[in-house]
Structure formats: structure tokens, C-alpha cells
Coordinates of C-alpha atoms in Angstrom, one line a residue:
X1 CA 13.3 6.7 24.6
X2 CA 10.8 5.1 26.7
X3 CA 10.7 1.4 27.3
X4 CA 14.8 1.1 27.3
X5 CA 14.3 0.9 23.3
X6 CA 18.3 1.3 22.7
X7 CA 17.5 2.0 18.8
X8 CA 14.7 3.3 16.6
X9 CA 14.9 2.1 12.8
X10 CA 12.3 2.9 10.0
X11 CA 11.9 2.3 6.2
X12 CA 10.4 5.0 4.2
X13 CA 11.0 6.8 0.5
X14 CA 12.4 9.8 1.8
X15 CA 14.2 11.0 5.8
X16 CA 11.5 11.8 8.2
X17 CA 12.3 15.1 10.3
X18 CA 10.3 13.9 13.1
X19 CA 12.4 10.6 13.0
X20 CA 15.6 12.9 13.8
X21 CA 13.8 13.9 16.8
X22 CA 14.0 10.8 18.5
X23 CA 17.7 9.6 17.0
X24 CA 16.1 6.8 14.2
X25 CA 18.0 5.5 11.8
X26 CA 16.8 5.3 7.9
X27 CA 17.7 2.0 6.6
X28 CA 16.3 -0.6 3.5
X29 CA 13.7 -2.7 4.2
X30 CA 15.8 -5.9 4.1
X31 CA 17.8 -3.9 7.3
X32 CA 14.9 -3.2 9.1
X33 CA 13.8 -7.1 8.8
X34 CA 17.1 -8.2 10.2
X35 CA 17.8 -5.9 13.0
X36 CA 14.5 -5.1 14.3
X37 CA 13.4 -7.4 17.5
X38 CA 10.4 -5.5 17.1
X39 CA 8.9 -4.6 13.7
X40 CA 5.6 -2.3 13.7
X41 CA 4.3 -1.9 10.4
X42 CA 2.8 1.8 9.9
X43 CA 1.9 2.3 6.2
X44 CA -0.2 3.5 3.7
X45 CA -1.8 0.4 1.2
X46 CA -1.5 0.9 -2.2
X47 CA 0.2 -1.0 -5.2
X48 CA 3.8 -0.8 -4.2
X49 CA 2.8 -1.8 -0.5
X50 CA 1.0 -4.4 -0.8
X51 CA 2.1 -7.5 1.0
X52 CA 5.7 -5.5 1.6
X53 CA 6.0 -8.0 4.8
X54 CA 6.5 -11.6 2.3
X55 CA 7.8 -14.5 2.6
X56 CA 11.0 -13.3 2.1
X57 CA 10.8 -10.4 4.7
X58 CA 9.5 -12.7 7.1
X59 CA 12.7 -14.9 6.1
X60 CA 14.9 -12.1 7.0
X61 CA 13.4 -11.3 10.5
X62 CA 15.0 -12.5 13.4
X63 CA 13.5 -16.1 15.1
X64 CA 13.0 -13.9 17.8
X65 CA 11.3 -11.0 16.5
X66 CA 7.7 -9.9 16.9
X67 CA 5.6 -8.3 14.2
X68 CA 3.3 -5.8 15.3
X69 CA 1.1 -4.6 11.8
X70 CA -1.8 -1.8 12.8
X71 CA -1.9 -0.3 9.5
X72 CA -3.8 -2.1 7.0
X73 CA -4.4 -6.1 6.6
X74 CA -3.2 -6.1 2.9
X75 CA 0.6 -5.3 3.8
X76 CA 1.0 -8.5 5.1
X77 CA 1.4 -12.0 3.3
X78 CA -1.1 -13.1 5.8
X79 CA -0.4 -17.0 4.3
X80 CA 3.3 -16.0 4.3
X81 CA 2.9 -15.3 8.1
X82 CA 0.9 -18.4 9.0
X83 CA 3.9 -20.5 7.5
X84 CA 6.2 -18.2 9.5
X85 CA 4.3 -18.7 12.9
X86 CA 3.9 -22.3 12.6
X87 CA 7.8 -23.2 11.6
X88 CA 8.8 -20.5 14.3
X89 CA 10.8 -18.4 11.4
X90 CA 9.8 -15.5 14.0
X91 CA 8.6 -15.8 17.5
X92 CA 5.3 -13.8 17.1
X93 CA 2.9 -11.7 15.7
X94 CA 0.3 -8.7 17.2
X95 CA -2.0 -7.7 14.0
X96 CA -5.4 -5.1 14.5
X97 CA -5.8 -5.8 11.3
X98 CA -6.3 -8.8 9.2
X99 CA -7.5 -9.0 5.5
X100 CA -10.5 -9.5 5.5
X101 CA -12.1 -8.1 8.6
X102 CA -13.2 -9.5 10.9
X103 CA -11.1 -12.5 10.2
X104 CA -13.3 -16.3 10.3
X105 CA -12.6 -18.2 12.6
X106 CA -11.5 -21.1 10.3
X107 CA -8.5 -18.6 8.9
X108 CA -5.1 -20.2 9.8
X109 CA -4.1 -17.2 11.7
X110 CA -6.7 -17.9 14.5
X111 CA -5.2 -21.4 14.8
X112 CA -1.4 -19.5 15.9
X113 CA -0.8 -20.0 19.5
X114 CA 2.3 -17.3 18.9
X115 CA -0.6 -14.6 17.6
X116 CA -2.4 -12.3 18.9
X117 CA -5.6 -11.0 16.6
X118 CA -7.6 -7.7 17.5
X119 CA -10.7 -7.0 16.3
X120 CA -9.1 -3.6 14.2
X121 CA -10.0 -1.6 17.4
X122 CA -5.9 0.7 17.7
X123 CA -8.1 3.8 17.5
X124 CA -11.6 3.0 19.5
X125 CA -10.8 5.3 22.3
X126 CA -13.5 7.5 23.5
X127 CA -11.9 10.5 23.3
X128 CA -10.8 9.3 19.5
X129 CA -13.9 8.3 18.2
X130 CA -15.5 12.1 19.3
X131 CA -12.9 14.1 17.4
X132 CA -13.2 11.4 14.7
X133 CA -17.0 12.4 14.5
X134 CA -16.6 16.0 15.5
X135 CA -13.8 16.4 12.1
X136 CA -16.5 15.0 9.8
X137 CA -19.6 17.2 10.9
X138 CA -16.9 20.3 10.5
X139 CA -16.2 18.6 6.9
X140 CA -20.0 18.3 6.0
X141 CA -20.9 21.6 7.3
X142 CA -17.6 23.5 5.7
X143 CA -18.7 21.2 2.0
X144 CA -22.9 22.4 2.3
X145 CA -21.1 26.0 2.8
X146 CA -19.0 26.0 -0.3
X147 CA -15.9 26.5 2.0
X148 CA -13.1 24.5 2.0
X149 CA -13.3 21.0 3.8
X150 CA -10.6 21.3 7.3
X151 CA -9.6 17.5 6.4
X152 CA -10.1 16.7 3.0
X153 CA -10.1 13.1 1.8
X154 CA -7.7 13.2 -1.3

């Protein structure tokens, strides 16, 4: 693994066969917050995700964790996390996304010295952004054909 990462952990309804490829370990979402120094939130929002990192995952992280979220702003208790930055429950957070977006500068989250906020920018590469546009042309032109769409929005 790159980085000296000794372990790889990850929550998720079912085993992932790409996880096996780099020796993760499936465990409950109260064992990832406890073990993990580093917790990157990758998930899908919907009703039984919303706000999964609460007040009492944020309880069960480590004081010297860091919580990395570049999924979507509505996983996270965002005043949850405020209380848990600013009575150092965990050591700090890296979010690309914020609810709502762009975040005001009077939210308590900008006020966090042990934060750092990004303007939801994880995927604004160049070379993203073309294939981005490039798969919704082929989309529109497939849909005015009466073919199937390549990538669907379902």
C-alpha cells in the first residue's frame, strides 16, 4: 500500500471484491470510527446515509483522528463536527464538501482552526472535467438517436 498505510478498513452493506485486492478489512461502522486514524467518507446520500458521521460517530473516533468527507455535505452532522473540532473530540477535519455549498463565511466550520474547507473542487481536473463533458454529449446524442444512453442517470 502506498503511503506506509499498515491497514485498510471500510463499512459497506455487502464485501467489496475490489477491497480484497488491496487486503481491507469489512468491519461495522462503530469499528471503523474507533480504529481508523484516518476516516474518508465515500458514499452515496440518501435516507439511511444521511448524517451517518453524528455525534456519536464523532464520539467514537479517535482524539487523534482526521476526517476526510469528499462525498456529499449531507453525511456529515456538520453542527456535530463543529462541537467535535472545537472540544478536540478528533484532531481534524478535510471536507470538499459542506452542506450547503459554498459554505458562508459566518458558518461555524469556517471559524475551526483544525479544518480545512474546499470549495467542492475533488474532481476539477482538466482532464476530468473533458471526459465529464465528452460522456454527456455521447448521452445527448445516443438519447436524440433513440439508442441507449452509455451512462444513464438512474
Amino acid at each position: 500500500l502506498p503511503f506506509k498505510i499498515g491497514s485498510v478498513y471500510y463499512c459497506n452493506r455487502q464485501e467489496s471484491p475490489l477491497a480484497r485486492e488491496v487486503s481491507a478489512e469489512r468491519v461495522s461502522l462503530e469499528q471503523l470510527a474507533n480504529i481508523s486514524d484516518i476516516l474518508i467518507v465515500c458514499a452515496s446520500l440518501n435516507d439511511s446515509t444521511k448524517h451517518i458521521v453524528d455525534a456519536t460517530f464523532l464520539k467514537n473516533m479517535k482524539e487523534s483522528a482526521f476526517l476526510i468527507n469528499t462525498s456529499r455535505g449531507g453525511l456529515v452532522d456538520q453542527n456535530a463536527l463543529v462541537e467535535a473540532l472545537k472540544m478536540n473530540k478528533i484532531r481534524g477535519a478535510g471536507l470538499d464538501v459542506m452542506t450547503p455549498e459554498p459554505l458562508p463565511l459566518s458558518n461555524a466550520l469556517a471559524s475551526c482552526p483544525n479544518v480545512v474547507l474546499f470549495p467542492h473542487m475533488g474532481s476539477a481536473t482538466t482532464q476530468t472535467r473533458e471526459d465529464m463533458a465528452s460522456l454527456t454529449v455521447d448521452n445527448v446524442l445516443a438519447a436524440l438517436k433513440g439508442k441507449a444512453m452509455p451512462a444513464p442517470i438512474s
